[in-house]
Each structure stands twice: as structure tokens, then as C-alpha cells.
DNA sequence: CGTCTTTGACCGGCGC
DNA sequence: GCGCCGGTCAAAGACG
């Protein structure tokens, strides 16, 4: 999971190394190994590849379980929020780093406590809190406050949390309780959209970005096509909270857990995931090149 | 040239 | 009333 954390591209990422043998490649190697019994070296290599494949399969299984667990947590949290009760974790608590305890406590507590309390539970890279705070005018209308923590590269200086929406930065400020600057964003997709977002590194862990959303979007979620990173060759299904991007370090599967619509464990999700993975892998020249090289290696006297 | 980001200035709320 | 501080504005610069 460390690789996913290092990636920092999204709350949940699975990094698949192109260089590792695929299932097809391994069976291919096995077939070739059995066919080339006269070549003990090839047999040896086939065993190594098979061992690698077993290892990767095991890792994939663990990651799949982790995804399922994270998704289940997300669903549970959403249903909890649906009851209109604020998250117990969002309850104010004294922050050791909050120098502004005398006042502005609302803000400093809001952003300082969430990560450590939750990251250990999920062992993951995503966290979201919802707080519905009453407005100052005392009306019955409530402003939804949602907080999301994202693991990023500590050396990454841009305060960007990819959530599918388009944001326009309108300010940046260094706050008293946190040495790292806080960035202020407005929703740029719809000018009338009241949602605001604050993004700041965690005071305790600089590799954690804390994004605080205030309000709710008054427009549908923009198409994900707009946010596909450069170099991404996979198409994104609108109904599946998943994307596959390919960069220099290999293909990356990104699960967008901020969306409500996807069903990670459902057959259609799995089908879409497999299709996207296959599409991404086969369209990646690195992968096809590596595969071709591996096949060439196995072909005797070629 | 239009759009976006940066950044210093300004405003308003809150505690003392 | 004053000062502190978070939030916002808006001009200037960067960028494609």
C-alpha cells in the first residue's frame, strides 16, 4: 500500500508494475517451459516467473480486499451521514497544535485532528468527515462541511485534491495553527455553485492533504473526461468510480471513492475494471514491448 | 488574448 | 476600542 500512498494521485490507488509477469505471460512461460524440457534454464526461469506471479496474485488479492473494505467503510459512512448525524470524529476536541485555542477553535480543530485518528483505522489513504454546521444567522438551513484527507508526496507543493470537480483558486493564506499555507478554492464548473474548498497540509503529517468542503454543489458532477491526466490512454466509464492512468512509473488504477454511484464489488464494476485494465495494458507501448521481449526470450533460436 | 494563479491588501468577526 | 486572525478581493503576472 505504500506505493499507493507515494503516488498521491488520488485517495486510493493501485500501482501495477508493468515489468511483472501477467497471468497470460506466466502461463505462456509455463507452456514454453514444459515444451522446452530440453532446456533446464528455461524451466528454471519459468519457475521463477511462476513464483513471481503467485506473489503478485497474492498482492492483488490483498489489494482487492482492501478496496472492498474501503468501499464498505465509505458506504457505511454515507449511510451514517444520511441519517443527518454528524460524525463523532468531527466532534470538537482539543488540538495539541492549535495555538488559536482561545478563538477560531472551530477552524483549527476542524482541520487538525482527522488524519491520525482515521488513517490507522482504514490503513488507507482516504478519509472523509461530514459536519453539518448551522449558519450564523440561525436559520434552519445547514451548511454541509465535508473533510477529506489525501496522501500526497511530501515534496509535492501544489495543494490539489482531485475530486472530479473543477476548482478556481481565489486565495492562499498561512494560518496560525499550521505552518503550511491553506489554499481557498471555489467551484469553477458553475459560477453560481456555492461550494468552497479549503486545502491545507496536515500540521502533523506533511504528506497528508486535508481538504475541507463547505456547501453542496448545485449542479451535476462534471464528466470525468476533463480530469484525465496527460498520457492516460484508458477510457473512463461514467458509472464506475475508477480510472486507469499510465505514466512513466506504470499504469495506475484510481478509485474515486468520493463518488456515490460506483459499486466496487458488483459484477459490472469488476467487468468494467477488467476491461479498463486490459485496454490500458494493451495500449501501453511499454507493456506490449516488455511482453514482446519476454516472448522473444522464450522462443528458442529466434 | 483570454484564462488562471499568485499575493498583498482589505474586511469583518471575535476575544481581551 | 483595539488587535489578531481567517477569509475574500482584486490587480499583476504567468501561461498556453
Short mmCIF file of C-alpha atoms (C1' of nucleotides) in Angstrom, two decimals:
data_model
loop_
_atom_site.label_atom_id
_atom_site.label_comp_id
_atom_site.label_asym_id
_atom_site.label_seq_id
_atom_site.Cartn_x
_atom_site.Cartn_y
_atom_site.Cartn_z
CA UNK A 1 0.00 0.00 0.00
CA UNK A 2 3.00 2.23 0.36
CA UNK A 3 3.24 2.57 -3.35
CA UNK A 4 -0.29 3.87 -3.46
CA UNK A 5 0.50 6.35 -0.76
CA UNK A 6 3.60 7.52 -2.52
CA UNK A 7 1.64 8.02 -5.65
CA UNK A 8 -0.53 10.66 -4.11
CA UNK A 9 -2.68 10.95 -7.16
CA UNK A 10 -5.88 10.02 -5.53
CA UNK A 11 -7.36 8.71 -2.32
CA UNK A 12 -6.97 5.14 -3.41
CA UNK A 13 -4.51 3.99 -5.98
CA UNK A 14 -3.30 0.60 -7.03
CA UNK A 15 0.02 0.59 -8.76
CA UNK A 16 0.62 -2.30 -11.06
CA UNK A 17 4.14 -2.76 -12.30
CA UNK A 18 4.36 -3.30 -16.00
CA UNK A 19 7.51 -5.34 -15.65
CA UNK A 20 5.87 -8.08 -13.65
CA UNK A 21 4.51 -11.07 -15.46
CA UNK A 22 0.85 -11.17 -16.22
CA UNK A 23 -1.28 -14.25 -15.83
CA UNK A 24 -1.18 -14.79 -19.54
CA UNK A 25 2.54 -14.25 -19.62
CA UNK A 26 3.10 -16.74 -16.88
CA UNK A 27 1.00 -19.43 -18.43
CA UNK A 28 2.85 -18.70 -21.59
CA UNK A 29 6.12 -19.14 -19.79
CA UNK A 30 4.87 -22.33 -18.21
CA UNK A 31 3.76 -23.69 -21.54
CA UNK A 32 7.08 -22.83 -23.00
CA UNK A 33 8.84 -24.32 -20.07
CA UNK A 34 7.10 -27.62 -20.45
CA UNK A 35 7.59 -27.52 -24.16
CA UNK A 36 11.25 -26.84 -23.76
CA UNK A 37 12.08 -29.57 -21.30
CA UNK A 38 15.38 -29.96 -23.01
CA UNK A 39 16.28 -26.52 -21.74
CA UNK A 40 16.72 -26.63 -17.95
CA UNK A 41 17.48 -22.92 -17.84
CA UNK A 42 14.12 -22.09 -19.36
CA UNK A 43 12.48 -24.38 -16.87
CA UNK A 44 14.21 -22.55 -14.06
CA UNK A 45 13.07 -19.22 -15.40
CA UNK A 46 9.53 -20.46 -15.74
CA UNK A 47 9.55 -21.43 -12.09
CA UNK A 48 10.82 -18.02 -11.10
CA UNK A 49 8.15 -16.36 -13.19
CA UNK A 50 5.51 -18.57 -11.67
CA UNK A 51 6.69 -17.68 -8.20
CA UNK A 52 6.54 -14.03 -9.13
CA UNK A 53 3.07 -14.49 -10.48
CA UNK A 54 1.95 -16.17 -7.30
CA UNK A 55 3.38 -13.31 -5.33
CA UNK A 56 1.66 -10.70 -7.49
CA UNK A 57 -1.62 -12.62 -7.34
CA UNK A 58 -1.41 -12.66 -3.58
CA UNK A 59 -0.73 -8.94 -3.55
CA UNK A 60 -3.64 -8.31 -5.88
CA UNK A 61 -5.89 -10.34 -3.65
CA UNK A 62 -4.89 -8.29 -0.63
CA UNK A 63 -5.40 -5.04 -2.51
CA UNK A 64 -8.81 -6.21 -3.69
CA UNK A 65 -9.76 -6.95 -0.12
CA UNK A 66 -8.54 -3.53 0.89
CA UNK A 67 -10.63 -1.87 -1.81
CA UNK A 68 -13.67 -3.78 -0.68
CA UNK A 69 -13.01 -2.77 2.88
CA UNK A 70 -12.55 0.89 1.98
CA UNK A 71 -15.68 0.84 -0.08
CA UNK A 72 -17.64 -0.75 2.72
CA UNK A 73 -16.36 1.94 5.05
CA UNK A 74 -17.42 4.59 2.58
CA UNK A 75 -20.90 3.13 2.25
CA UNK A 76 -21.25 2.85 6.00
CA UNK A 77 -20.16 6.44 6.42
CA UNK A 78 -22.55 7.67 3.76
CA UNK A 79 -25.47 5.88 5.30
CA UNK A 80 -24.47 7.29 8.64
CA UNK A 81 -24.43 10.78 7.19
CA UNK A 82 -27.73 10.13 5.55
CA UNK A 83 -29.30 10.00 8.97
CA UNK A 84 -28.25 13.58 9.47
CA UNK A 85 -25.98 12.84 12.38
CA UNK A 86 -22.58 14.41 12.39
CA UNK A 87 -19.62 12.11 12.53
CA UNK A 88 -18.48 11.50 16.08
CA UNK A 89 -14.96 12.06 14.89
CA UNK A 90 -15.94 15.55 13.89
CA UNK A 91 -16.75 16.42 17.44
CA UNK A 92 -14.54 19.23 18.66
CA UNK A 93 -11.53 18.17 20.60
CA UNK A 94 -8.52 19.98 21.87
CA UNK A 95 -5.77 20.03 19.31
CA UNK A 96 -2.21 19.90 20.56
CA UNK A 97 -1.09 22.01 17.66
CA UNK A 98 -3.81 24.57 17.91
CA UNK A 99 -2.36 27.79 19.11
CA UNK A 100 -5.61 29.51 18.39
CA UNK A 101 -7.48 27.70 21.08
CA UNK A 102 -8.72 30.91 22.57
CA UNK A 103 -10.77 31.56 19.46
CA UNK A 104 -11.08 30.35 15.91
CA UNK A 105 -11.14 26.99 17.57
CA UNK A 106 -13.79 25.86 15.15
CA UNK A 107 -11.44 26.10 12.24
CA UNK A 108 -8.28 24.82 13.78
CA UNK A 109 -9.98 21.80 15.27
CA UNK A 110 -11.71 21.12 12.05
CA UNK A 111 -8.50 20.61 10.16
CA UNK A 112 -6.01 19.32 12.62
CA UNK A 113 -7.33 16.15 14.10
CA UNK A 114 -8.72 13.97 11.44
CA UNK A 115 -5.84 12.13 9.87
CA UNK A 116 -4.18 10.30 12.68
CA UNK A 117 -7.47 9.29 14.18
CA UNK A 118 -8.62 7.70 10.98
CA UNK A 119 -5.72 6.67 8.85
CA UNK A 120 -4.82 3.89 11.20
CA UNK A 121 -8.31 2.51 11.09
CA UNK A 122 -8.53 2.29 7.39
CA UNK A 123 -4.85 1.78 6.84
CA UNK A 124 -5.58 3.70 3.72
CA UNK A 125 -5.30 6.98 2.01
CA UNK A 126 -8.74 8.39 2.23
CA UNK A 127 -10.80 9.84 4.95
CA UNK A 128 -13.90 11.93 4.93
CA UNK A 129 -15.77 13.63 7.66
CA UNK A 130 -19.05 15.35 7.37
CA UNK A 131 -20.09 18.09 9.70
CA UNK A 132 -23.30 19.90 9.20
CA UNK A 133 -22.82 23.17 10.91
CA UNK A 134 -25.61 25.64 11.40
CA UNK A 135 -25.11 29.02 9.75
CA UNK A 136 -24.50 32.08 11.82
CA UNK A 137 -27.88 33.56 11.01
CA UNK A 138 -29.58 30.86 12.99
CA UNK A 139 -31.76 29.68 10.16
CA UNK A 140 -32.73 26.06 9.82
CA UNK A 141 -30.65 25.68 6.69
CA UNK A 142 -27.43 23.82 7.32
CA UNK A 143 -24.15 24.13 5.54
CA UNK A 144 -22.58 20.80 4.84
CA UNK A 145 -18.94 20.59 5.75
CA UNK A 146 -17.06 17.60 4.45
CA UNK A 147 -13.44 16.85 5.10
CA UNK A 148 -11.25 14.57 3.06
CA UNK A 149 -7.67 13.56 3.78
CA UNK A 150 -5.41 12.53 0.96
CA UNK A 151 -1.92 11.15 1.00
CA UNK A 152 0.46 13.06 -1.23
CA UNK A 153 4.14 13.21 -1.85
CA UNK A 154 5.60 15.46 0.88
CA UNK A 155 7.69 17.18 -1.75
CA UNK A 156 4.60 17.96 -3.77
CA UNK A 157 3.93 21.62 -3.18
CA UNK A 158 0.72 22.20 -5.10
CA UNK A 159 -2.36 21.92 -2.94
CA UNK A 160 -4.52 19.98 -5.33
CA UNK A 161 -7.03 17.34 -4.34
CA UNK A 162 -8.53 15.64 -7.35
CA UNK A 163 -12.21 15.09 -6.74
CA UNK A 164 -13.65 15.35 -10.21
CA UNK A 165 -14.80 18.91 -9.88
CA UNK A 166 -13.16 21.96 -11.35
CA UNK A 167 -11.92 24.46 -8.83
CA UNK A 168 -10.69 28.02 -9.10
CA UNK A 169 -8.21 29.14 -6.55
CA UNK A 170 -9.02 32.53 -5.12
CA UNK A 171 -6.72 32.80 -2.19
CA UNK A 172 -3.95 31.36 -0.13
CA UNK A 173 -3.11 32.08 3.43
CA UNK A 174 -0.73 30.87 6.10
CA UNK A 175 -2.76 30.18 9.19
CA UNK A 176 -1.59 30.41 12.70
CA UNK A 177 -2.04 26.79 13.70
CA UNK A 178 -0.29 25.35 10.68
CA UNK A 179 2.97 26.45 9.04
CA UNK A 180 1.89 25.23 5.63
CA UNK A 181 -0.34 27.54 3.60
CA UNK A 182 -4.05 27.00 3.19
CA UNK A 183 -5.49 27.35 -0.29
CA UNK A 184 -9.03 28.54 -0.94
CA UNK A 185 -10.98 27.27 -3.93
CA UNK A 186 -14.37 27.94 -5.46
CA UNK A 187 -16.22 25.62 -7.75
CA UNK A 188 -15.36 26.73 -11.27
CA UNK A 189 -17.76 24.41 -13.03
CA UNK A 190 -20.80 26.53 -12.25
CA UNK A 191 -20.35 30.19 -11.31
CA UNK A 192 -23.40 30.08 -9.09
CA UNK A 193 -22.22 27.00 -7.23
CA UNK A 194 -21.83 27.91 -3.56
CA UNK A 195 -19.32 25.21 -2.71
CA UNK A 196 -15.97 26.26 -1.37
CA UNK A 197 -12.96 24.15 -0.67
CA UNK A 198 -10.03 24.71 1.64
CA UNK A 199 -6.92 22.63 1.18
CA UNK A 200 -4.07 22.51 3.64
CA UNK A 201 -1.39 20.06 4.63
CA UNK A 202 -1.88 18.40 7.93
CA UNK A 203 0.10 20.03 10.68
CA UNK A 204 1.12 16.63 11.98
CA UNK A 205 1.93 14.91 8.74
CA UNK A 206 3.06 16.98 5.79
CA UNK A 207 2.31 14.10 3.46
CA UNK A 208 -1.38 14.43 4.22
CA UNK A 209 -3.57 16.95 2.46
CA UNK A 210 -6.73 17.94 4.28
CA UNK A 211 -9.47 19.24 2.01
CA UNK A 212 -12.47 20.85 3.64
CA UNK A 213 -15.59 21.27 1.52
CA UNK A 214 -18.26 23.73 2.53
CA UNK A 215 -21.69 23.58 1.00
CA UNK A 216 -23.12 21.36 -1.68
CA UNK A 217 -22.84 21.53 -5.43
CA UNK A 218 -25.99 22.78 -7.13
CA UNK A 219 -25.05 21.11 -10.41
CA UNK A 220 -24.36 17.57 -11.57
CA UNK A 221 -20.91 16.09 -11.29
CA UNK A 222 -18.88 17.17 -14.32
CA UNK A 223 -17.73 14.48 -16.70
CA UNK A 224 -14.56 12.78 -15.61
CA UNK A 225 -13.15 13.06 -19.07
CA UNK A 226 -11.98 16.56 -18.29
CA UNK A 227 -9.74 15.48 -15.48
CA UNK A 228 -7.95 12.63 -17.13
CA UNK A 229 -4.25 13.22 -16.77
CA UNK A 230 -2.00 13.59 -19.75
CA UNK A 231 -0.83 10.25 -21.00
CA UNK A 232 -3.90 8.42 -19.89
CA UNK A 233 -5.00 6.04 -22.58
CA UNK A 234 -7.89 4.36 -20.87
CA UNK A 235 -11.44 5.48 -21.34
CA UNK A 236 -13.39 6.14 -18.23
CA UNK A 237 -16.78 4.75 -17.62
CA UNK A 238 -19.19 7.30 -16.33
CA UNK A 239 -20.83 4.92 -13.94
CA UNK A 240 -17.70 3.45 -12.44
CA UNK A 241 -15.62 5.42 -9.96
CA UNK A 242 -12.44 4.18 -11.50
CA UNK A 243 -9.82 5.38 -13.90
CA UNK A 244 -6.59 3.99 -15.19
CA UNK A 245 -3.74 6.29 -15.97
CA UNK A 246 -0.42 5.38 -17.43
CA UNK A 247 2.68 7.33 -16.65
CA UNK A 248 6.37 6.72 -16.51
CA UNK A 249 6.05 4.54 -13.45
CA UNK A 250 3.43 2.28 -14.97
CA UNK A 251 -0.33 2.04 -15.05
CA UNK A 252 -2.23 3.32 -12.07
CA UNK A 253 -5.75 2.37 -11.18
CA UNK A 254 -7.52 5.18 -9.43
CA UNK A 255 -10.68 4.59 -7.48
CA UNK A 256 -12.72 7.68 -6.94
CA UNK A 257 -14.38 6.99 -3.63
CA UNK A 258 -15.83 10.45 -3.48
CA UNK A 259 -18.45 9.35 -5.96
CA UNK A 260 -21.59 7.76 -4.74
CA UNK A 261 -22.57 5.82 -7.78
CA UNK A 262 -19.99 3.08 -8.10
CA UNK A 263 -20.25 -0.40 -6.70
CA UNK A 264 -16.78 -1.77 -6.22
CA UNK A 265 -17.83 -5.29 -5.53
CA UNK A 266 -20.51 -5.51 -8.17
CA UNK A 267 -20.06 -7.68 -11.27
CA UNK A 268 -20.42 -4.68 -13.55
CA UNK A 269 -17.70 -2.85 -11.70
CA UNK A 270 -15.42 -5.86 -11.98
CA UNK A 271 -16.18 -6.19 -15.68
CA UNK A 272 -15.52 -2.53 -16.27
CA UNK A 273 -12.36 -2.70 -14.22
CA UNK A 274 -11.06 -5.67 -16.16
CA UNK A 275 -11.93 -4.01 -19.44
CA UNK A 276 -10.17 -0.83 -18.47
CA UNK A 277 -7.13 -2.68 -17.21
CA UNK A 278 -6.93 -4.72 -20.39
CA UNK A 279 -7.41 -1.64 -22.50
CA UNK A 280 -4.79 0.30 -20.58
CA UNK A 281 -2.27 -2.51 -20.65
CA UNK A 282 -2.63 -3.40 -24.29
CA UNK A 283 -2.43 0.20 -25.35
CA UNK A 284 0.67 0.84 -23.32
CA UNK A 285 3.72 0.54 -25.58
CA UNK A 286 5.87 -0.23 -22.56
CA UNK A 287 3.76 -3.19 -21.66
CA UNK A 288 3.49 -4.55 -25.18
CA UNK A 289 7.19 -4.02 -25.67
CA UNK A 290 8.04 -5.82 -22.46
CA UNK A 291 5.67 -8.61 -23.38
CA UNK A 292 7.18 -8.94 -26.84
CA UNK A 293 10.67 -9.00 -25.35
CA UNK A 294 9.65 -11.72 -22.89
CA UNK A 295 8.14 -13.80 -25.67
CA UNK A 296 11.22 -13.34 -27.79
CA UNK A 297 13.37 -14.51 -24.91
CA UNK A 298 11.35 -17.67 -24.61
CA UNK A 299 11.39 -18.51 -28.26
CA UNK A 300 14.36 -20.80 -28.90
CA UNK A 301 16.74 -19.81 -31.70
CA UNK A 302 14.80 -16.74 -32.57
"C1'" DC B 1 -5.53 37.46 -25.86
"C1'" DG B 2 -8.09 35.01 -22.57
"C1'" DT B 3 -7.72 32.33 -18.50
"C1'" DC B 4 -5.72 31.06 -14.35
"C1'" DT B 5 -2.63 31.69 -10.37
"C1'" DT B 6 -0.29 34.45 -7.11
"C1'" DT B 7 -0.12 37.59 -3.45
"C1'" DG B 8 -0.63 41.78 -0.85
"C1'" DA B 9 -4.44 44.49 0.87
"C1'" DC B 10 -8.70 44.81 2.90
"C1'" DC B 11 -12.79 43.44 5.68
"C1'" DG B 12 -15.31 41.56 9.38
"C1'" DG B 13 -15.74 38.58 13.46
"C1'" DC B 14 -14.10 37.55 17.87
"C1'" DG B 15 -11.60 37.82 22.30
"C1'" DC B 16 -9.43 40.70 25.57
"C1'" DG C 1 -11.91 50.03 21.26
"C1'" DC C 2 -8.04 47.53 19.77
"C1'" DG C 3 -5.57 43.89 17.89
"C1'" DC C 4 -5.46 39.36 16.00
"C1'" DC C 5 -6.73 36.28 12.60
"C1'" DG C 6 -9.29 33.87 8.89
"C1'" DG C 7 -11.50 34.72 4.69
"C1'" DT C 8 -12.02 37.32 0.46
"C1'" DC C 9 -10.94 40.64 -3.15
"C1'" DA C 10 -8.55 42.23 -6.99
"C1'" DA C 11 -4.51 43.75 -9.50
"C1'" DA C 12 -0.49 41.91 -11.58
"C1'" DG C 13 1.96 38.36 -13.59
"C1'" DA C 14 2.33 33.77 -15.81
"C1'" DC C 15 0.98 30.67 -19.13
"C1'" DG C 16 -0.90 28.35 -23.18
#
